Coordinates of C-alpha atoms in Angstrom, one line a residue:
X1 CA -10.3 16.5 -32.1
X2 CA -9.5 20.2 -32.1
X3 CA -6.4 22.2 -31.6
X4 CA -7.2 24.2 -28.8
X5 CA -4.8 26.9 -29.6
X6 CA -7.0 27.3 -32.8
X7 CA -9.5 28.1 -30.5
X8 CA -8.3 31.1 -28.9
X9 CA -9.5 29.6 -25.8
X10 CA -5.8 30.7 -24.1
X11 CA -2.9 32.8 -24.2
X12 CA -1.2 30.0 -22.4
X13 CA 0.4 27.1 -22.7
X14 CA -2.6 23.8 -21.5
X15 CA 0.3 22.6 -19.3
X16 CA 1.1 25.7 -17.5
X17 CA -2.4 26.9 -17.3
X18 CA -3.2 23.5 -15.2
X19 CA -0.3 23.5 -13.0
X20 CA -1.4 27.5 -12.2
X21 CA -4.8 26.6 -11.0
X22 CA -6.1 23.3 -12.4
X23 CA -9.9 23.8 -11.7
X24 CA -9.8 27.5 -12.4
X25 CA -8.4 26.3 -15.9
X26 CA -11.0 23.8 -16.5
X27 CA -13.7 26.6 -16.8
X28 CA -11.2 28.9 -18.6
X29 CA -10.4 26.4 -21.5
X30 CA -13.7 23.8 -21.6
X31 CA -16.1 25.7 -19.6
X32 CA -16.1 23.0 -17.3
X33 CA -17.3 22.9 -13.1
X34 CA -17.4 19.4 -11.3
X35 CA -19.3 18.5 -8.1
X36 CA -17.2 20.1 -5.3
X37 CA -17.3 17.5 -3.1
X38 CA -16.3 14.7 -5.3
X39 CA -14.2 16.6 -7.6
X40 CA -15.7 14.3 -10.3
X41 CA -18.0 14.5 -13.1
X42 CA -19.5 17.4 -15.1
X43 CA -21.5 20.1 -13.6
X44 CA -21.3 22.4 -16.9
X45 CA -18.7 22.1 -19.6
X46 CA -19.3 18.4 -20.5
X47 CA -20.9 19.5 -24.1
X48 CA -17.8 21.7 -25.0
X49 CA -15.3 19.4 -23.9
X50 CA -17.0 16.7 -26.3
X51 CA -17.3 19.5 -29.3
X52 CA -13.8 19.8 -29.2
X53 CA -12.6 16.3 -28.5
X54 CA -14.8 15.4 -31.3
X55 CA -16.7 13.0 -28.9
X56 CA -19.3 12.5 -26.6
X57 CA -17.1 11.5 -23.0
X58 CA -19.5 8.2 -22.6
X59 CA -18.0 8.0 -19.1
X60 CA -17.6 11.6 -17.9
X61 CA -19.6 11.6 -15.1
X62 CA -17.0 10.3 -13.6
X63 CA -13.7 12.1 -14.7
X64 CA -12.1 13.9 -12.5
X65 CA -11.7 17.5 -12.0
X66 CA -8.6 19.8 -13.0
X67 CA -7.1 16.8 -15.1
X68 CA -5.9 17.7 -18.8
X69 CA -8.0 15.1 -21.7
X70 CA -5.3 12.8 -22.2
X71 CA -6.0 13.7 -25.7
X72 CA -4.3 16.8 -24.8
X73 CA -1.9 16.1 -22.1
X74 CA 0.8 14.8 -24.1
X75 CA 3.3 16.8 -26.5
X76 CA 5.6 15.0 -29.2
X77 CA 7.6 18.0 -30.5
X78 CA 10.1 16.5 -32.9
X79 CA 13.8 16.4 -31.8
X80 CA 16.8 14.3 -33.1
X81 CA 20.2 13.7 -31.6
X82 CA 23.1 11.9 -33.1
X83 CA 22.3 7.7 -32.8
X84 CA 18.7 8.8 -31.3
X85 CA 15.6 8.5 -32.5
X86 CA 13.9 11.2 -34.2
X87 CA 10.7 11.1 -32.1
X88 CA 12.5 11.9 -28.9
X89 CA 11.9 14.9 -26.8
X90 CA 14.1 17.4 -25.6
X91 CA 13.7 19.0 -22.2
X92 CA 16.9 20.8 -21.9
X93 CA 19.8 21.5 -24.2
X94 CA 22.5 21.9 -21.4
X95 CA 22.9 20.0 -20.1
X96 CA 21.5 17.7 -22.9
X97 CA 17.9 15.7 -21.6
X98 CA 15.2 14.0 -23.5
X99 CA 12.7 11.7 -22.9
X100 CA 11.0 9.1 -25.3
X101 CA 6.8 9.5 -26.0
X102 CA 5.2 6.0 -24.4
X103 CA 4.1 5.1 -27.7
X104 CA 8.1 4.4 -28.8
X105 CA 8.4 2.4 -26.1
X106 CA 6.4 -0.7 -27.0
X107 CA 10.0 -2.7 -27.7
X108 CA 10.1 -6.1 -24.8
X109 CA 13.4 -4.6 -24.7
X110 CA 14.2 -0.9 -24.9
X111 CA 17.0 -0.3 -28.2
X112 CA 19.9 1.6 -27.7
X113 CA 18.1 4.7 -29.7
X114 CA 14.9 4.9 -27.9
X115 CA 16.4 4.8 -24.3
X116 CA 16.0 8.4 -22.8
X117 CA 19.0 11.0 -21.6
X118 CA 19.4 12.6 -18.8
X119 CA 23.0 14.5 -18.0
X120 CA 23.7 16.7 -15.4
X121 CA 27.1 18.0 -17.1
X122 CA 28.7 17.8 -19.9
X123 CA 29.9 14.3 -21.8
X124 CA 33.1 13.6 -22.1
X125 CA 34.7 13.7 -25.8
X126 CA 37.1 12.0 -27.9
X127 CA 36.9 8.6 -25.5
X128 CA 39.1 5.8 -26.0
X129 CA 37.8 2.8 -24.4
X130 CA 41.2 1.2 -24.9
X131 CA 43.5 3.4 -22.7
X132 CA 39.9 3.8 -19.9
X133 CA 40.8 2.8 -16.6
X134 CA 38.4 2.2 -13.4
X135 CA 39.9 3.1 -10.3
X136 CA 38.5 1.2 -6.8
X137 CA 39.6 3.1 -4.0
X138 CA 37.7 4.8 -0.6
X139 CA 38.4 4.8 3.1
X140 CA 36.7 1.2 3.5
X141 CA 38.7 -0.2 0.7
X142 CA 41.6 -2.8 1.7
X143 CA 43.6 -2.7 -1.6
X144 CA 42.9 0.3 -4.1
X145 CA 43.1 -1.3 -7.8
X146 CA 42.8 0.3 -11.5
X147 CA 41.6 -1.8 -14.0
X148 CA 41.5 -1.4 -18.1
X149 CA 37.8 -2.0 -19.2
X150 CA 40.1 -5.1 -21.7
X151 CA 41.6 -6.5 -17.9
X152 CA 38.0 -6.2 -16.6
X153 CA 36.6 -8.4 -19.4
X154 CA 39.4 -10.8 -18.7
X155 CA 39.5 -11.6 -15.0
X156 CA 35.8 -11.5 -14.1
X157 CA 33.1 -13.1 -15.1
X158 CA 30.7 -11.5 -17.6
X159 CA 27.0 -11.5 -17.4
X160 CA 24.0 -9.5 -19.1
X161 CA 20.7 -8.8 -17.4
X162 CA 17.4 -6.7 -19.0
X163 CA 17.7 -4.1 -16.4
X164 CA 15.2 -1.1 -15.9
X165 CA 16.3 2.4 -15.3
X166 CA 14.6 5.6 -14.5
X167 CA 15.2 9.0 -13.8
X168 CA 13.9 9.8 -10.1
X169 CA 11.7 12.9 -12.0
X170 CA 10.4 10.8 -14.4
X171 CA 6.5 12.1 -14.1
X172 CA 7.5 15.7 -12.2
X173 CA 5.2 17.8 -15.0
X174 CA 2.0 16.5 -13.4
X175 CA 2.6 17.6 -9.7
X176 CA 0.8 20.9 -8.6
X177 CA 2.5 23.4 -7.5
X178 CA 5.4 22.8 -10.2
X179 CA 8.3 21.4 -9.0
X180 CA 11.8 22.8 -10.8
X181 CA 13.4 21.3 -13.2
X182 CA 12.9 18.9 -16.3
X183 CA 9.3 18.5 -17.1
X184 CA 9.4 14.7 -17.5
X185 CA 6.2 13.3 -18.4
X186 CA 6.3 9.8 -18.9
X187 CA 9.4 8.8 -20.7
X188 CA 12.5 8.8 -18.7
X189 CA 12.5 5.0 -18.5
X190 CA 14.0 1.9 -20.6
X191 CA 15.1 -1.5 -19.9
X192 CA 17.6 -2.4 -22.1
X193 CA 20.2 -5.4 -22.0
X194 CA 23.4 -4.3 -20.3
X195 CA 26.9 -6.7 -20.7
X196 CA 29.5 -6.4 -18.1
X197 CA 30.6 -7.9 -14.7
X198 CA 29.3 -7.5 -11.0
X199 CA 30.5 -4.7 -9.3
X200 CA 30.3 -7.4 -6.2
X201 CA 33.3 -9.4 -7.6
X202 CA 35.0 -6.5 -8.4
X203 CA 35.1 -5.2 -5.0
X204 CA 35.6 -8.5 -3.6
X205 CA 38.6 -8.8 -5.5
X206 CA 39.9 -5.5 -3.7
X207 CA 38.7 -6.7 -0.2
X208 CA 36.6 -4.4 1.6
X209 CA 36.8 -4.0 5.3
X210 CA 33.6 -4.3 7.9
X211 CA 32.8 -0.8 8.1
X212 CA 32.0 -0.3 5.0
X213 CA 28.6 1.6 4.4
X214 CA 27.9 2.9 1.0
X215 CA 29.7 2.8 -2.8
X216 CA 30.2 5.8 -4.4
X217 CA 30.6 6.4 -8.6
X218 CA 32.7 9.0 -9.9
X219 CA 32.5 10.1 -13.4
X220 CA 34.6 11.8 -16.6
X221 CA 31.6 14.2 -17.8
X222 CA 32.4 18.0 -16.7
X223 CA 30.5 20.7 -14.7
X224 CA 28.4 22.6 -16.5
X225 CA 30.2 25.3 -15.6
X226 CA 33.7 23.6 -17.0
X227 CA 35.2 24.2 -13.9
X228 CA 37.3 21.2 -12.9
X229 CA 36.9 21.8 -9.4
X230 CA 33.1 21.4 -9.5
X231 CA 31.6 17.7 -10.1
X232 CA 28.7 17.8 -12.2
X233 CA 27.5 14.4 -10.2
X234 CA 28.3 11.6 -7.8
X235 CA 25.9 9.6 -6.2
X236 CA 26.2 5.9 -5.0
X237 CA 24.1 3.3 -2.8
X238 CA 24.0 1.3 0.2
X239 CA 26.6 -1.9 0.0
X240 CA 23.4 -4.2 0.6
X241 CA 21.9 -3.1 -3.0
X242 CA 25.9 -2.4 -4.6
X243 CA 26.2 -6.5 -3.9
X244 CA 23.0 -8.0 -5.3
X245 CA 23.4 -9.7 -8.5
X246 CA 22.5 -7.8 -10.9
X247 CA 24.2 -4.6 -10.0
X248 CA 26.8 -4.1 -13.4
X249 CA 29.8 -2.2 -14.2
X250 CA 28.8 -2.3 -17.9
X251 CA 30.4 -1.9 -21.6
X252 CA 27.4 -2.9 -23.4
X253 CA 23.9 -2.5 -24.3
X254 CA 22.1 -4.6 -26.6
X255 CA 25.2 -6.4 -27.5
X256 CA 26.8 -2.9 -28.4
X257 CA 28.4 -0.3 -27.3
X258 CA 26.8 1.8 -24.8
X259 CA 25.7 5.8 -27.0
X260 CA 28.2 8.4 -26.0
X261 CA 24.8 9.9 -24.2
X262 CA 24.2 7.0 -22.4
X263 CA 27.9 6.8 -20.7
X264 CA 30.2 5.0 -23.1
X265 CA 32.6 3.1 -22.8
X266 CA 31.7 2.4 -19.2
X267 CA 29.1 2.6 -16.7
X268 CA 27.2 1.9 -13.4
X269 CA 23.7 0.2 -13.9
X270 CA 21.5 -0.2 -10.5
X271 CA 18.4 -1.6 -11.5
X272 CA 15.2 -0.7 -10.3
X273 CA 16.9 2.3 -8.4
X274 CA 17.2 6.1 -9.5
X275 CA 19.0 6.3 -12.8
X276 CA 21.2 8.9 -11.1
X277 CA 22.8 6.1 -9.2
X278 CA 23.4 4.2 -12.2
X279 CA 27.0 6.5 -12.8
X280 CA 27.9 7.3 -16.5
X281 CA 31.3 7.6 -17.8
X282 CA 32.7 5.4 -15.2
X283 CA 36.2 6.4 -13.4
X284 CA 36.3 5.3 -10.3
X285 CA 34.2 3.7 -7.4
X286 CA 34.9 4.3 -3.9
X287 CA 33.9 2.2 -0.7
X288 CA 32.6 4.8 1.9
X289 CA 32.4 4.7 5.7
X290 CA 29.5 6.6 5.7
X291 CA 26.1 7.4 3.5
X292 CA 28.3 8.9 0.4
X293 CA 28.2 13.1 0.5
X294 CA 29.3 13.7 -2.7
X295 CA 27.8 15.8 -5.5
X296 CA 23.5 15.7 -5.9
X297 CA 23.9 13.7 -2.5
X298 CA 22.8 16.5 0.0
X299 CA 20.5 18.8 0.6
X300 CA 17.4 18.0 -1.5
X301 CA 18.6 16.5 -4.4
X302 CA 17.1 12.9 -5.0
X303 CA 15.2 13.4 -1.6
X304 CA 11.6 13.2 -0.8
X305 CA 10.0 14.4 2.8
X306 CA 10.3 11.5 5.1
X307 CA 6.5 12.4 6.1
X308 CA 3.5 13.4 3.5
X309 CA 3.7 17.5 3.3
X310 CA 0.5 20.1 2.0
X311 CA 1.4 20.8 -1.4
X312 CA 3.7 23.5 -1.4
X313 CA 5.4 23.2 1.5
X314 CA 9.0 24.0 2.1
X315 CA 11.0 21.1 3.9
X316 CA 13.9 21.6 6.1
X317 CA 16.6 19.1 4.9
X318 CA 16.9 17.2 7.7
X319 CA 13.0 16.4 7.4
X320 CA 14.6 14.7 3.7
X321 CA 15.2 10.9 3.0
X322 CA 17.2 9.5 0.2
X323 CA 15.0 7.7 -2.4
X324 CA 16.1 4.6 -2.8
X325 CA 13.7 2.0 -4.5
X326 CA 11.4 3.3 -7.2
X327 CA 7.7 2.4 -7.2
X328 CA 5.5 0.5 -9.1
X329 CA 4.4 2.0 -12.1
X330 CA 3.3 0.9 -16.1
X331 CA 2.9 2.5 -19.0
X332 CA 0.7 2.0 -22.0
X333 CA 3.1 1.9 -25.8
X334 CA 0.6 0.6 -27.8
X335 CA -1.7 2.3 -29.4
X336 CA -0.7 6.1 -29.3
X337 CA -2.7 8.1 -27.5
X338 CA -5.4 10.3 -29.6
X339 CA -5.7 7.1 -31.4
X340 CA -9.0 7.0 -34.1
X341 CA -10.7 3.8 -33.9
X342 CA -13.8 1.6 -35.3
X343 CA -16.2 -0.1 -32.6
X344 CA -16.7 -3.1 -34.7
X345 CA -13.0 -3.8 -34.8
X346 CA -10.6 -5.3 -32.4
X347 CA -9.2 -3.1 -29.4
X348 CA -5.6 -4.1 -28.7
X349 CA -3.8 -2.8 -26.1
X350 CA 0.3 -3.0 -24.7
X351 CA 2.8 -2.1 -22.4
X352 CA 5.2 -2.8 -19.5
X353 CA 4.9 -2.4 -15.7
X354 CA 8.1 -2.5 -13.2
X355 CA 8.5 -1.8 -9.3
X356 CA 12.0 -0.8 -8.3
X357 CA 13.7 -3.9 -7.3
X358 CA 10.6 -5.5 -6.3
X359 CA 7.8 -7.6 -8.9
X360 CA 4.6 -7.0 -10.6
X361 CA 1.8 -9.0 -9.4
X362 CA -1.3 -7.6 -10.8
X363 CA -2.0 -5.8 -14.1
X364 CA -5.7 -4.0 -14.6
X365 CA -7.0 -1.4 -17.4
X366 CA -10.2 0.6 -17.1
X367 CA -12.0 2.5 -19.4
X368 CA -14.3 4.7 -17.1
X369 CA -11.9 6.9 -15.4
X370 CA -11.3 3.8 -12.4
X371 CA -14.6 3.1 -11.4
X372 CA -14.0 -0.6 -12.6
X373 CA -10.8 -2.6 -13.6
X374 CA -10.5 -5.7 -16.0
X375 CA -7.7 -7.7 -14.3
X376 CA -4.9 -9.3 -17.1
X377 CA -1.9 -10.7 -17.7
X378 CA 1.3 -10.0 -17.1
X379 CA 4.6 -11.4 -17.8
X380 CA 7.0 -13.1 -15.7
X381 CA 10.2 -9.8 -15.8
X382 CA 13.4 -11.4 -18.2
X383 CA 15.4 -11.0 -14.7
X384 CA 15.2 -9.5 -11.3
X385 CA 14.9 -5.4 -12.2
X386 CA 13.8 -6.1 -15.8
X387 CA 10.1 -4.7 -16.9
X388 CA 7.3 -7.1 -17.0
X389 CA 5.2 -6.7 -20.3
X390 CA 1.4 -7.0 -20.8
X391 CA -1.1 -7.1 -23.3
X392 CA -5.1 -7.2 -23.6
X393 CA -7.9 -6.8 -25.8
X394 CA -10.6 -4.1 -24.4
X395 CA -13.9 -3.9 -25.2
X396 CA -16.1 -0.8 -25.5
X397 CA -20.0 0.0 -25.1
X398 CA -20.5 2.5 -28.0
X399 CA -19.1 5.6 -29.8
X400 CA -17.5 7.9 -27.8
X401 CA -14.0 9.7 -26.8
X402 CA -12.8 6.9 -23.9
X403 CA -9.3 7.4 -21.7
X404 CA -7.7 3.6 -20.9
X405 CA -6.3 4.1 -17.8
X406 CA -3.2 2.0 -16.6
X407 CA -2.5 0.4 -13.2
X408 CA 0.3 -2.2 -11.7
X409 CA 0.3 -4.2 -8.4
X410 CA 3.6 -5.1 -7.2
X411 CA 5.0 -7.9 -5.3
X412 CA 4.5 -6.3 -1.6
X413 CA 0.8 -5.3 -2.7
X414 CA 1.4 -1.8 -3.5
X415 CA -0.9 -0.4 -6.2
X416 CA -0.3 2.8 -8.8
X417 CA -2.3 5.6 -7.5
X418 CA -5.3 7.1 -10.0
X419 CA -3.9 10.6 -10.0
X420 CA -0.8 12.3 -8.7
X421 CA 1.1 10.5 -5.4
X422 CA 1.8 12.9 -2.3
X423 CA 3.5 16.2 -3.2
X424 CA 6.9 16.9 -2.6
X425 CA 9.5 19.7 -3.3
X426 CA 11.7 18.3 -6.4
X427 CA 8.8 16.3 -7.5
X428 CA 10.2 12.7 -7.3
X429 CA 8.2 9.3 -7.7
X430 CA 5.4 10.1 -9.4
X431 CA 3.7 7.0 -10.1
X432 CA 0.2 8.0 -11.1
X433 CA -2.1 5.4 -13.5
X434 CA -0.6 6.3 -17.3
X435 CA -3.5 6.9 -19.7
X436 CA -4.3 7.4 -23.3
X437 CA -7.1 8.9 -25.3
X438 CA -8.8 6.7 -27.5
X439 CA -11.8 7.8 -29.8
X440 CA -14.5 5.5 -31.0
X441 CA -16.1 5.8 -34.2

């Protein structure tokens, strides 16, 4: 396969030539036109495409238009953080966000230096978990309370849980027209073991009066601005999904402590919801009367239209909803996509699937671009709001540059769309098939 900045094909970045005008930048960079009706397969181009894939596409009649080779679609630029793995990459240095490439993602259970960060201000420093306190308080609180994280280990009971987290953005480079901010791609999502108590008992022990509507997290990381009048964050959820089970106020992950990035020494974790409402740096929790209007709670933030929109659109607020579960979506970890391999040899392929706080049913994998899918197994998930993992052998016809495309079913029937879900403004949910590029030799 061939660098295509080598090839002086553009001034550009691939990425931001695609998000411009997708079709107009598959002539400019593989000479490529599709049939205009079914935006699929190769009117001109297919020949160039292969030359510089290295391949011939031995499905390409039916690839789509304006879509990026997987081959080329994904970047690994090398980035290390302190108690983070080398491979990860950075989106933003301030605040600090970086994302993991699929392919370091393969662990049943995501370790504490492969699970992705995403701040909105700045960490707190020099943190000493013995002196932390947790304040519950809130109009629909009956008794306000501060705990020690040492008093919360001693009067409730402690559980751990695999739970899965993932920023709401996770997937916002593919939508067309770009949406602002980070450019995740695939890798704002882990599902590590957390260690703490419920935060139900903990507000049980408080008492919490009838009216009560929505929690609300408060955290010690600063404004980006350091202006300690200005919250960087504070988001929350509905009291029916702030008393399921498996809702934590943690100390642990993995049996350690949580990383600095990740929120030590204590933190929120709402599984199968958007990270954001899993609050880092935990200092208080407060029972609301009403749908919490605190920072990244208004406006647009976290919000998708509450009816499908043209691409491009602007959306009045009030035309906003809250996202609340995430959808189903999978990944594939193993191999790494652009991976070299022999016909006559075994094919293995890996990965997880979740759903928000629902389950995954059905697992398939194709090989030509969705026109068929070979059904396989899936695991049962560790827990409620843990990943489900899968793993198949694929076979393939003959030599040839091949995509395996990805797709989960979850519990309510809901499938992974092929390409990118409906548009929306801060491009949330994107749960589009994950693929790799695999060449056969």
């Amino acid at each position: 396969m061939k660098n295509l900045s080598d090839q002086g094909l553009t001034k550009k970045g691939l990425n931001d030539l695609y998000q411009e005008d997708p079709i107009k930048a598959d002539e400019i960079v593989f000479g490529r036109t599709s049939d205009p009706i079914s935006r699929r397969g190769f009117l001109s181009g297919c020949s160039r495409m292969a030359a510089l894939l290295g391949a011939e596409i031995v499905f390409g009649r039916f690839m789509p238009a304006g879509l990026i080779p997987a081959a080329y679609a994904e970047t690994t630029e090398a980035f290390t953080l302190p108690g983070k793995h080398p491979g990860l990459t950075i989106l933003n240095d301030r605040p600090i966000n970086a994302e993991v490439p699929a392919h370091l993602l393969n662990d049943f259970i995501t370790p504490a230096n492969k699970l992705f960060v995403r701040n909105n201000g700045i960490p707190p420093e020099k943190v000493d978990a013995s002196t932390w306190t947790l304040t519950i308080d809130g109009e629909s609180i009956k008794q306000s309370k501060t705990f020690t994280i040492a008093q919360l280990k001693e009067k409730f009971k402690q559980h751990t849980y695999q739970l899965t987290i993932e920023c709401g953005g996770n997937g916002r480079a593919e939508f067309n027209p770009p949406a602002k901010g980070n450019q995740w791609t695939t890798g704002a999502v882990g599902s590590p073991q957390w260690t703490g108590v419920r935060l139900r008992d903990v507000l049980e022990d408080c008492g919490f009066k009838d009216n009560a509507v929505y929690i609300a997290y408060h955290g010690a990381d600063s404004h980006l601005s350091r202006d300690p009048s200005k919250t960087a964050i504070s988001r929350g959820v509905p009291m029916s999904k702030a008393l399921e089970d498996e809702v934590l106020i943690a100390w642990a992950m993995n049996g350690q402590d949580i990383p600095a990035l990740n929120g030590f020494p204590l933190r929120l974790v709402c599984g199968g919801w958007p990270a954001s409402t899993s609050g880092k740096w935990l200092k208080g929790i407060s029972v609301r009367d009403r749908v919490h209007d605190g920072t990244k709670m208004l406006g647009q933030a976290y919000r998708v239209p509450k009816n499908p929109v043209a691409p491009g659109s602007k959306v009045p607020d009030e035309e906003m909803r809250i996202i609340e579960r995430m959808p189903v979506k999978s990944l594939i970890t193993f191999p790494k996509s652009g991976v070299q391999h022999k016909l006559n040899e075994r094919f293995i392929a890996k990965g997880h699937a979740w759903a928000g706080d629902r389950s995954i049913e059905k697992m398939q994998v194709s090989i030509d671009f969705g026109q068929t899918w070979q059904e396989i197994k899936i695991s049962k998930a560790a827990n409620p709001n843990a990943w489900q993992h899968w793993q198949t052998e694929i076979k393939f016809p003959k030599k040839g540059y091949y995509e395996v495309w990805a797709r989960a079913t979850d519990s309510d029937g809901l499938s992974q769309p092929m390409l990118v879900p409906g548009w929306n403004p801060k491009g949330y949910l994107n749960n589009a098939c994950h693929r790799i590029a695999v060449q056969l030799s």
